Short mmCIF file of C-alpha atoms in Angstrom, two decimals:
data_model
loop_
_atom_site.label_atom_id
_atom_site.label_comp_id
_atom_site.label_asym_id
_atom_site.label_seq_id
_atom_site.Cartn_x
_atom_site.Cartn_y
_atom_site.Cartn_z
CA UNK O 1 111.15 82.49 117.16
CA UNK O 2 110.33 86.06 115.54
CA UNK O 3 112.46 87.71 112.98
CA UNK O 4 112.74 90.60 116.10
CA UNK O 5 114.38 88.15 118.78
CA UNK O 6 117.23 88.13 117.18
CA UNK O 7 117.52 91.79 117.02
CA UNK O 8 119.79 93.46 120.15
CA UNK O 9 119.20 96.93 121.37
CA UNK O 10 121.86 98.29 119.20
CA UNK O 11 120.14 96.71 115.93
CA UNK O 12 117.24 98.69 117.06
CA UNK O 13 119.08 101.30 117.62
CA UNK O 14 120.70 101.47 114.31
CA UNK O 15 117.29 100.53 112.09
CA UNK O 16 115.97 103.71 113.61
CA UNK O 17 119.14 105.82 112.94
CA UNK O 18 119.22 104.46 109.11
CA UNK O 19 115.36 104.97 108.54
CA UNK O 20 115.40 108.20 109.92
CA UNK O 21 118.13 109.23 107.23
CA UNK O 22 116.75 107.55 104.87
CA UNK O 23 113.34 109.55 105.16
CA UNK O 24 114.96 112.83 105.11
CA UNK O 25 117.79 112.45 102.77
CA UNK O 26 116.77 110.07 100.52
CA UNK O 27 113.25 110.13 99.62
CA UNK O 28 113.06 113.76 98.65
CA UNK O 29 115.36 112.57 95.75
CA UNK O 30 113.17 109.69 94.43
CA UNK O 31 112.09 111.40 92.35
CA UNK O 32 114.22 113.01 90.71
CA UNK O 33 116.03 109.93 90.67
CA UNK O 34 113.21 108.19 89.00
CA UNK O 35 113.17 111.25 86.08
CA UNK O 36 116.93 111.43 85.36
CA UNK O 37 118.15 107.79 85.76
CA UNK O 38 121.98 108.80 85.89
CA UNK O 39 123.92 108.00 88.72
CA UNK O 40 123.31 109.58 91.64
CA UNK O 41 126.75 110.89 92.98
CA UNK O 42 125.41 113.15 95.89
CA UNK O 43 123.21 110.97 98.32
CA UNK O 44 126.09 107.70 97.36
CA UNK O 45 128.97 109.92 99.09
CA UNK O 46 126.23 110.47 101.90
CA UNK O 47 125.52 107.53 102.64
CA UNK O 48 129.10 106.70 102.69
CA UNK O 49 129.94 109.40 105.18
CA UNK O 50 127.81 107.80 107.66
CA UNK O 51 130.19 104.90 108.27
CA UNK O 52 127.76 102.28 106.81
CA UNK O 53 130.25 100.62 104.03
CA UNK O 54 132.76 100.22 107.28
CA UNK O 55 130.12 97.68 108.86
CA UNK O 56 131.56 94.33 108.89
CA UNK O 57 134.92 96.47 108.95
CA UNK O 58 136.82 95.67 112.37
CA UNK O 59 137.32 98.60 114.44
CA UNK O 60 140.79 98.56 114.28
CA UNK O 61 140.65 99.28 111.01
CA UNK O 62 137.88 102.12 111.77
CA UNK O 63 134.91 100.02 110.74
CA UNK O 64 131.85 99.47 113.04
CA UNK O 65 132.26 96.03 113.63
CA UNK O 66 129.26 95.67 113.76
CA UNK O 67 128.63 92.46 112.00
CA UNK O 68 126.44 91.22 108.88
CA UNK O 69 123.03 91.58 110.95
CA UNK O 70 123.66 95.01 111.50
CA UNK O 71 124.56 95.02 107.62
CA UNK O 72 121.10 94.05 106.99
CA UNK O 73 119.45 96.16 108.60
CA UNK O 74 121.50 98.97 106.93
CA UNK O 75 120.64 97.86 103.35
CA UNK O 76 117.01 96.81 103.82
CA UNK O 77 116.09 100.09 105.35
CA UNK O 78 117.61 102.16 102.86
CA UNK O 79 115.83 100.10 100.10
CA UNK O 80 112.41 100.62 102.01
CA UNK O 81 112.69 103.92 100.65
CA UNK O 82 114.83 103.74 97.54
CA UNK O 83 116.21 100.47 96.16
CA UNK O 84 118.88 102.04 94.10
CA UNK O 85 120.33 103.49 97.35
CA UNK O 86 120.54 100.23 99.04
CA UNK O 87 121.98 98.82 96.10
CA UNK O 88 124.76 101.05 96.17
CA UNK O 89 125.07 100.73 100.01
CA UNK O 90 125.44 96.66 99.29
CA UNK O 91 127.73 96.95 96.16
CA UNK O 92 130.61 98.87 98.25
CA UNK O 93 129.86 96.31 101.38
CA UNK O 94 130.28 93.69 99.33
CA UNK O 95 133.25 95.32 98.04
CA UNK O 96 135.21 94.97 101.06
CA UNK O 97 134.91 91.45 101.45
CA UNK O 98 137.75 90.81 99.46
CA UNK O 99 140.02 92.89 101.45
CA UNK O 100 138.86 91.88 104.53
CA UNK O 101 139.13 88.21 104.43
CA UNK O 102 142.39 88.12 101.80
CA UNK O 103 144.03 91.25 101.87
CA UNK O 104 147.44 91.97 103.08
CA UNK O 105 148.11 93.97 106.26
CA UNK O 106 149.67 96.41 104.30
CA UNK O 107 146.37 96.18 101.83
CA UNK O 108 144.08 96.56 104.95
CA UNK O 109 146.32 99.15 106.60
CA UNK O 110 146.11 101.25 103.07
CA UNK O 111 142.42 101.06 102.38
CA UNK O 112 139.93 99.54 105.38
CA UNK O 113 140.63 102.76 106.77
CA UNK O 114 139.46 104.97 103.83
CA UNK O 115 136.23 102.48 103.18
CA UNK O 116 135.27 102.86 106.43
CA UNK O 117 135.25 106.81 106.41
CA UNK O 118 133.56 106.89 103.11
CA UNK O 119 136.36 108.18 101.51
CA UNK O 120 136.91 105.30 99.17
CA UNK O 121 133.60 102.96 97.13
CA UNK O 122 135.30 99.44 96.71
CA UNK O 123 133.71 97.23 93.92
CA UNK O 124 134.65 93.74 93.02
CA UNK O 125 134.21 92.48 88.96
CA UNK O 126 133.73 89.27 88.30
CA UNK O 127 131.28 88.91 85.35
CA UNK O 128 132.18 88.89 81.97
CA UNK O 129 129.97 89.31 78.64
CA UNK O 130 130.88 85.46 77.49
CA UNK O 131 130.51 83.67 80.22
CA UNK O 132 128.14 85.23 82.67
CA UNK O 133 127.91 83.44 86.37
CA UNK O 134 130.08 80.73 84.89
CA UNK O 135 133.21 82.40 86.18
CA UNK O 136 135.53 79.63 84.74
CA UNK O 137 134.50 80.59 81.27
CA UNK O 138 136.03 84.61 82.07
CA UNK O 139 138.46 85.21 79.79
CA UNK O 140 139.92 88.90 81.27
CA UNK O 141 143.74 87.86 81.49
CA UNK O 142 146.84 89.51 83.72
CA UNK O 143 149.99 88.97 82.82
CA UNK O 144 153.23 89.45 84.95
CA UNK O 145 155.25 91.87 83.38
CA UNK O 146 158.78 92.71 85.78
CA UNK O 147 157.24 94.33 88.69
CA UNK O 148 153.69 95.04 87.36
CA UNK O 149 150.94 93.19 85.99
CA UNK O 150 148.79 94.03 82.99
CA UNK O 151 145.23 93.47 82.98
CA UNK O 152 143.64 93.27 79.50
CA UNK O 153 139.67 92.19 78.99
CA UNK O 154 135.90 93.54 79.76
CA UNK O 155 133.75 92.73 83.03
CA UNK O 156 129.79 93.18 83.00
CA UNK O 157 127.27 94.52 85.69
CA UNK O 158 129.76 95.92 88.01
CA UNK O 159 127.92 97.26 90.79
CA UNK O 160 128.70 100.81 91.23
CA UNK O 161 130.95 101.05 88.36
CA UNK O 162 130.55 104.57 87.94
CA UNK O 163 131.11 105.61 91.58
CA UNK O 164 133.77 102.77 92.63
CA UNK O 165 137.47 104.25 93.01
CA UNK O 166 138.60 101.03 93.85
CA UNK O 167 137.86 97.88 91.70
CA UNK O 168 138.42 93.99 92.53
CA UNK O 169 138.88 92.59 89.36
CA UNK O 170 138.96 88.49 88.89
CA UNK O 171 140.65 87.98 86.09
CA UNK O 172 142.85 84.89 84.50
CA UNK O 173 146.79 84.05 85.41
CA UNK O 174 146.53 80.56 83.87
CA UNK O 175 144.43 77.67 83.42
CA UNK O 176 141.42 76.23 85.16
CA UNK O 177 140.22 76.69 88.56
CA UNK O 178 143.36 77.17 90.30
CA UNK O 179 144.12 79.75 87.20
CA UNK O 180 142.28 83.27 88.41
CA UNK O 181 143.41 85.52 90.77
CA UNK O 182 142.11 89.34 92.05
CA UNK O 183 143.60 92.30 91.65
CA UNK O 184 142.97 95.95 93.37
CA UNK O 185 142.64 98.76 90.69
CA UNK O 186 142.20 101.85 90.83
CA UNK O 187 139.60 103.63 88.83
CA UNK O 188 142.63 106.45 87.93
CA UNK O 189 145.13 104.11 86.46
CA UNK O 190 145.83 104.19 82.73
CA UNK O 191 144.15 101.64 80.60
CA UNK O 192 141.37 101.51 82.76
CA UNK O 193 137.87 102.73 81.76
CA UNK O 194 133.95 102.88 81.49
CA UNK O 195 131.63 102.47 78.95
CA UNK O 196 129.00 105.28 79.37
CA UNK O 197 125.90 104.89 81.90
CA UNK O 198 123.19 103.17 80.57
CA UNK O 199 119.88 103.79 82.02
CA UNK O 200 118.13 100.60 83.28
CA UNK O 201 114.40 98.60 84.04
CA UNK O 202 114.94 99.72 87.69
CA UNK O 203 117.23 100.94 90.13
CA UNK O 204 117.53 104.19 88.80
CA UNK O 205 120.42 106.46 90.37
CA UNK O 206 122.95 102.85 90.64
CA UNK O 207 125.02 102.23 88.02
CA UNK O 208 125.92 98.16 87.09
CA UNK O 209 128.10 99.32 84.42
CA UNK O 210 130.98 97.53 82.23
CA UNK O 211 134.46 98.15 82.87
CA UNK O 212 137.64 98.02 79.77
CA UNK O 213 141.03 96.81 80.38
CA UNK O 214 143.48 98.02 77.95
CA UNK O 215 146.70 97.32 79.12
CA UNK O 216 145.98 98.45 82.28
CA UNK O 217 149.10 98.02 84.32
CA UNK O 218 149.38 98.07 87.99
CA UNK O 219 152.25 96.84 90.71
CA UNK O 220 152.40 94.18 91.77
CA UNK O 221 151.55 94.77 95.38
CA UNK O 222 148.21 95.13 94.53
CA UNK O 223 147.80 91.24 93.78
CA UNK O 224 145.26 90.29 96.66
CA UNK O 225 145.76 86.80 98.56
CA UNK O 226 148.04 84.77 96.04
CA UNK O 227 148.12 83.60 92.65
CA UNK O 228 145.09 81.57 91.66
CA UNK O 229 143.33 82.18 94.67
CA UNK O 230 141.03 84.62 92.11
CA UNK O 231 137.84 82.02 92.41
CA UNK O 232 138.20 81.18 96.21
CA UNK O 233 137.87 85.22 96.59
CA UNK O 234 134.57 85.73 93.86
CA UNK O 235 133.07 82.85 95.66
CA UNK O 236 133.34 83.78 99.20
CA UNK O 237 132.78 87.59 98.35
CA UNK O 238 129.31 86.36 96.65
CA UNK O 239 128.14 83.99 99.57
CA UNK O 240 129.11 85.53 102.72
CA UNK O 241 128.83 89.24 101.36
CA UNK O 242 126.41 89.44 97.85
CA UNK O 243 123.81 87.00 99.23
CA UNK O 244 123.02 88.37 102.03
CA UNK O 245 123.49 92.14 100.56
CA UNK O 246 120.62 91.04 98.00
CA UNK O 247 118.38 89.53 100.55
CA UNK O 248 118.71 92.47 102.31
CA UNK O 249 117.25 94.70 99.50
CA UNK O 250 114.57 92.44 98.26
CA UNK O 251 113.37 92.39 102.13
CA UNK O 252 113.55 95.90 101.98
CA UNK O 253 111.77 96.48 98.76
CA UNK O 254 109.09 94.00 99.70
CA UNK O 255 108.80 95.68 103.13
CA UNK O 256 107.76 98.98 100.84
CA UNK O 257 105.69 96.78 98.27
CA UNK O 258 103.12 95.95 101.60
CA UNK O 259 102.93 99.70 103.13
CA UNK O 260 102.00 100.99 99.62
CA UNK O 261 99.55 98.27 99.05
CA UNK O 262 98.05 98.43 102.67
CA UNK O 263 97.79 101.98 102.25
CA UNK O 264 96.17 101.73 98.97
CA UNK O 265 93.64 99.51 99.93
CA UNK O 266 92.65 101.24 103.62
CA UNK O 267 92.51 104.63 101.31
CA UNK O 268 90.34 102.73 97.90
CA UNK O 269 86.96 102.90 98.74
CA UNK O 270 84.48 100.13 97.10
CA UNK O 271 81.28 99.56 97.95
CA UNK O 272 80.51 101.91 100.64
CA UNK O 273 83.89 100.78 101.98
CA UNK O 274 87.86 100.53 101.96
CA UNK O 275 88.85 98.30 99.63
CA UNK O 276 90.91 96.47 103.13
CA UNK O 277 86.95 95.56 104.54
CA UNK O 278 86.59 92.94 101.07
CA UNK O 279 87.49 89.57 102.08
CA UNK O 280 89.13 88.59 98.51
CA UNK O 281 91.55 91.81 99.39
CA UNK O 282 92.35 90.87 102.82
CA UNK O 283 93.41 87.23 101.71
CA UNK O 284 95.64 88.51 99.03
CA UNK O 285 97.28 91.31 101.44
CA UNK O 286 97.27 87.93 104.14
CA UNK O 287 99.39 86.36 102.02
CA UNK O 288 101.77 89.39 100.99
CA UNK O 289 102.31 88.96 105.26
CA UNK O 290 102.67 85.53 105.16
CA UNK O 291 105.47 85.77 102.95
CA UNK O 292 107.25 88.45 104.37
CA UNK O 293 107.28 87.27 107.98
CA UNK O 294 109.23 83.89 106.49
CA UNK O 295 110.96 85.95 104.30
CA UNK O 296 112.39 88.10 107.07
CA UNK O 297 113.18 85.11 109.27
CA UNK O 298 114.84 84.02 107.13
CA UNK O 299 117.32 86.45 106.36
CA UNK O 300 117.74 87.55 110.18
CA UNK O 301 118.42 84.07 111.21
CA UNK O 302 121.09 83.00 108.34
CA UNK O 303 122.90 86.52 109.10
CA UNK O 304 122.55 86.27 112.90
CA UNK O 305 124.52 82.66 112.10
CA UNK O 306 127.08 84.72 109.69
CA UNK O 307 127.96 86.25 112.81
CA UNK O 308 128.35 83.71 115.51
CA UNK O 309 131.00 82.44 112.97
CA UNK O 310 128.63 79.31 112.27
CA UNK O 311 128.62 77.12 109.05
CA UNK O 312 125.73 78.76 107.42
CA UNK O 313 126.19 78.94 103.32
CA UNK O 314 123.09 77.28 102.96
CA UNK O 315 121.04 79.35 104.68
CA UNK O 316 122.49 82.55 103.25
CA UNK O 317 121.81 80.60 100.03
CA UNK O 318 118.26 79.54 101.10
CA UNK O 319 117.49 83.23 102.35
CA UNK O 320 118.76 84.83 99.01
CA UNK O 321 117.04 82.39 97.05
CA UNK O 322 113.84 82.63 99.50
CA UNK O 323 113.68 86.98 99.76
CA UNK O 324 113.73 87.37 96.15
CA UNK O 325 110.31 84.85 95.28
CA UNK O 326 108.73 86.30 98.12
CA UNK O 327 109.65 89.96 96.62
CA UNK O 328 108.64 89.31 93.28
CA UNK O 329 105.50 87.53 94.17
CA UNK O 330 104.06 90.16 96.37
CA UNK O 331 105.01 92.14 93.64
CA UNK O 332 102.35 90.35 91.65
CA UNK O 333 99.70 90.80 94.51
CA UNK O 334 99.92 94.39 94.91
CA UNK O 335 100.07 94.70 91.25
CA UNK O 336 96.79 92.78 90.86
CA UNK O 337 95.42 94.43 93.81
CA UNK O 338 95.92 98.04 92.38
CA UNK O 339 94.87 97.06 89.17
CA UNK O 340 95.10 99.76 86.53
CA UNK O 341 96.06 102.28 89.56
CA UNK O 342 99.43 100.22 89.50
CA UNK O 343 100.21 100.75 86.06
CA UNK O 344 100.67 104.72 86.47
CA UNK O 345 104.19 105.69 87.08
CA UNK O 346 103.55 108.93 89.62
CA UNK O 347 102.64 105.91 91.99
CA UNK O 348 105.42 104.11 94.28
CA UNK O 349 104.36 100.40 93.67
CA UNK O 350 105.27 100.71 89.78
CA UNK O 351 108.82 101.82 90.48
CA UNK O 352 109.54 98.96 93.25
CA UNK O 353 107.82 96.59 91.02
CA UNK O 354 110.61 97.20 88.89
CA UNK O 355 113.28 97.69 91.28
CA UNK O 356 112.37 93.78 93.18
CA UNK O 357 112.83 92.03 89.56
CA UNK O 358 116.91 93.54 89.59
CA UNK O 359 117.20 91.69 92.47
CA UNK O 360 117.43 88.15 90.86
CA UNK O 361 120.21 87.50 89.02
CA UNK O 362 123.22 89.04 90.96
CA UNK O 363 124.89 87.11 93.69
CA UNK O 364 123.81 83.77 91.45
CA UNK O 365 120.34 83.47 90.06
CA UNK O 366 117.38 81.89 91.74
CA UNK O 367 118.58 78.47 89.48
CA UNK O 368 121.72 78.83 90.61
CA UNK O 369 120.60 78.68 94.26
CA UNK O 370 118.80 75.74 93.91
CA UNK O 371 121.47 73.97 92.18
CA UNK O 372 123.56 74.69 95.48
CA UNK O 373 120.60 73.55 97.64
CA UNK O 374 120.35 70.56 95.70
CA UNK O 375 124.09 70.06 96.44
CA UNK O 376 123.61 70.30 100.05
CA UNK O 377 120.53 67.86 99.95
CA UNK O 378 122.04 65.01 97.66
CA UNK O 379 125.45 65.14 100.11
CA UNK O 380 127.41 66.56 97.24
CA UNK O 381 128.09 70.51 99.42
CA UNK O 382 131.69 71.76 99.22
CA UNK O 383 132.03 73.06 102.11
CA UNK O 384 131.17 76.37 104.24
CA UNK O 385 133.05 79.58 103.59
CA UNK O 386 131.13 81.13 106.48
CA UNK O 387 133.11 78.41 108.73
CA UNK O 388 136.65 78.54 107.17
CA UNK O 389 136.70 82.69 107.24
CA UNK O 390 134.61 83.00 110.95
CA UNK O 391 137.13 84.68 112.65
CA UNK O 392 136.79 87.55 109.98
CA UNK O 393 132.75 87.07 109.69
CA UNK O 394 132.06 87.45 113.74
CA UNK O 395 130.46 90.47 114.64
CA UNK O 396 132.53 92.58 117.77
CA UNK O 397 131.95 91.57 121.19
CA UNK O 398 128.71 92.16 122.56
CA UNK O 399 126.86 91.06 119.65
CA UNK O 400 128.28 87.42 118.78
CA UNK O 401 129.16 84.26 120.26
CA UNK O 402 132.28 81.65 120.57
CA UNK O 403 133.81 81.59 116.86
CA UNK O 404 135.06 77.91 115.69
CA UNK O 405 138.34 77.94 114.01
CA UNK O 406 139.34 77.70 110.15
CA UNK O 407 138.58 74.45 108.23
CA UNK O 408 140.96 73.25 105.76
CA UNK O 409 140.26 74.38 102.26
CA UNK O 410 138.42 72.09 100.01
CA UNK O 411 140.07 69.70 97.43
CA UNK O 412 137.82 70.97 94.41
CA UNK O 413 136.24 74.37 93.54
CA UNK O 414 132.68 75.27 92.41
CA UNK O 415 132.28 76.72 88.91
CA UNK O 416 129.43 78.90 89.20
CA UNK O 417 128.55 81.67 91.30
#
């Protein structure tokens, strides 16, 4: 089976319909993008206005419903042309996830709606200084005070911190696992704040900035699920929503990685030649294929699964794990196949060079995927969000199949992210 079979007529449909925006409202600002490295406000509320964030969004809530395939597709062809853009596409989808699957009606009434139009980023912020993807170790801290709660403490590499007006924040409500719980805050309440935009390696135009809690005190009715249900909701936001959001941009980056090089090497001339006619070249740019076609695959078919409301985690796991090698090692190839000619930054490859390597370590780093692989293999697998939250996972009729029904929760909670 190809990567394309499991693509409908609507996918199609909507890859053309995202590329063609993303060709004429996005790459006229690489560069600039490139030059300035601040966050890039404009083309964000753009893309928003499109209805994209709203894609896993039911329609009653004025989403697409379109599902997590259609997701894809979304994110990896707006990082075929900028990375950042994607990135801030996936942060806000990934955003929702909390909402969606553990929000209140009244929460869902209040804010799906607003997502969905573009009218509102959602972020979630998990990640603190000291402890990293060990989310056990955060030590951010609410505390119930009459009919508020006040959120004190720091979270790191927020995706879209800078353009988020609505933050899911994991912080602590007691002790252990069964001791975090999420909150909804907005970026406009008192005590809440952002350290200023640092310019990064890559990705220039998102911002993965650091939020401060000072006493930051909000009702609460903005508590989202129950009390210590904080790690259930960072863990099933970051498989069924942040691993497949990241796949998604390293297959779009490396999709860009091969047209540069391709182009490169049919324009090069060597030898009374294209540099493409040199055997050595053409095995190098074979394998830059090779890995994309599995890499692609790979992704389409754990998504595809995502939304036939199938037990999947390890494939979404596999796929993240899987899209950002491949990205990073054709990354390598083109850079050895452009030689010097890569190094100079007025060329494409040396910006998605450095866009692919922001790609590993959010959603759980490459070592943190195998460890859950290596769970799955030795027997030792705790079970499959994608199966116990299918009915919210399905894509709309049309474009899915018969969803299972809920499993029961499991007795013991993973650690890491």
């Amino acid at each position: 089976m190809s990567a394309a079979s499991y693509l409908t007529k609507e996918h199609e449909r909507l890859r053309q319909q995202v590329r063609a925006f993303a060709q004429a409202e996005v790459a006229p600002s690489v560069e600039q993008m490139e030059s300035s490295a601040s966050v890039e406000r404009e083309l964000s509320a753009l893309i928003a206005k499109q209805g994209w964030i709203g894609v896993t969004i039911d329609a009653s809530h004025g989403g697409m419903g379109a599902g997590h395939l259609a997701k894809t597709l979304i994110i990896e062809e707006l990082s075929r042309v900028s990375g950042a853009m994607g990135a801030i596409a996936q942060a806000s989808m990934l955003g929702t996830a909390k909402i969606i699957h553990f929000g209140s009606e009244e929460q869902k009434r209040n804010w799906l709606p607003r997502i969905a139009d573009g009218s509102c980023l959602p972020t979630i912020a998990v990640t603190e200084p000291g402890s990293g993807g060990h989310v056990l170790g955060m030590q951010a801290r609410a505390r119930r005070k009459g009919k508020d709660y006040v959120l004190t403490g720091r979270k790191v590499y927020v995706g879209n911190s800078h353009l988020g007006d609505l933050h899911g924040i994991v912080v602590r409500t007691g002790r252990g696992s069964k001791g975090l719980s999420a909150f909804l805050v907005e970026a406009d309440r008192p005590g809440f704040s952002l350290t200023p935009h640092r310019r990064a390696m890559g990705l220039h135009g998102f911002s993965f900035g650091e939020i401060v809690l000072d006493r930051c005190r909000i009702p609460a009715a903005n508590l989202v699920g129950d009390i210590g249900d904080g790690l259930a909701i960072a863990y099933s936001s970051s498989i069924l929503y942040g691993r497949p959001n990241l796949t998604a941009v390293a297959l779009g980056l490396h999709q860009a990685i091969i047209e540069e090089t391709t182009s490169f090497v049919l324009e090069r001339k060597r030898y009374g030649g294209p540099l493409a006619d040199l055997p050595t070249i053409q095995h190098k740019v074979g394998q830059m294929q090779s890995r994309l076609m599995t890499a692609q695959l790979a992704a389409y078919h754990a998504v595809h699964l995502l939304d036939q409301g199938q037990p999947c985690d390890e494939d979404l796991i596999n796929a993240k794990h899987l899209n950002v090698e491949a990205s990073n090692d054709s990354a390598r190839t083109a850079m050895e196949i452009h030689a010097a000619a890569g190094l100079q930054t007025d060329r494409a490859l040396e910006r998605l060079v450095r866009d692919a390597f922001h790609t590993y370590a959010p959603a759980g780093t490459g070592d943190i995927q195998l460890h859950r692989l290596a769970q799955k293999a030795l027997g030792a697998s705790r079970g499959q969000w994608s199966q116990r939250l299918a009915p919210a996972t399905t894509a709309s009729p049309g474009t899915r199949g018969h969803s299972p029904g809920r499993l029961t929760w499991p007795s013991t909670s993973p650690e890491h992210l």
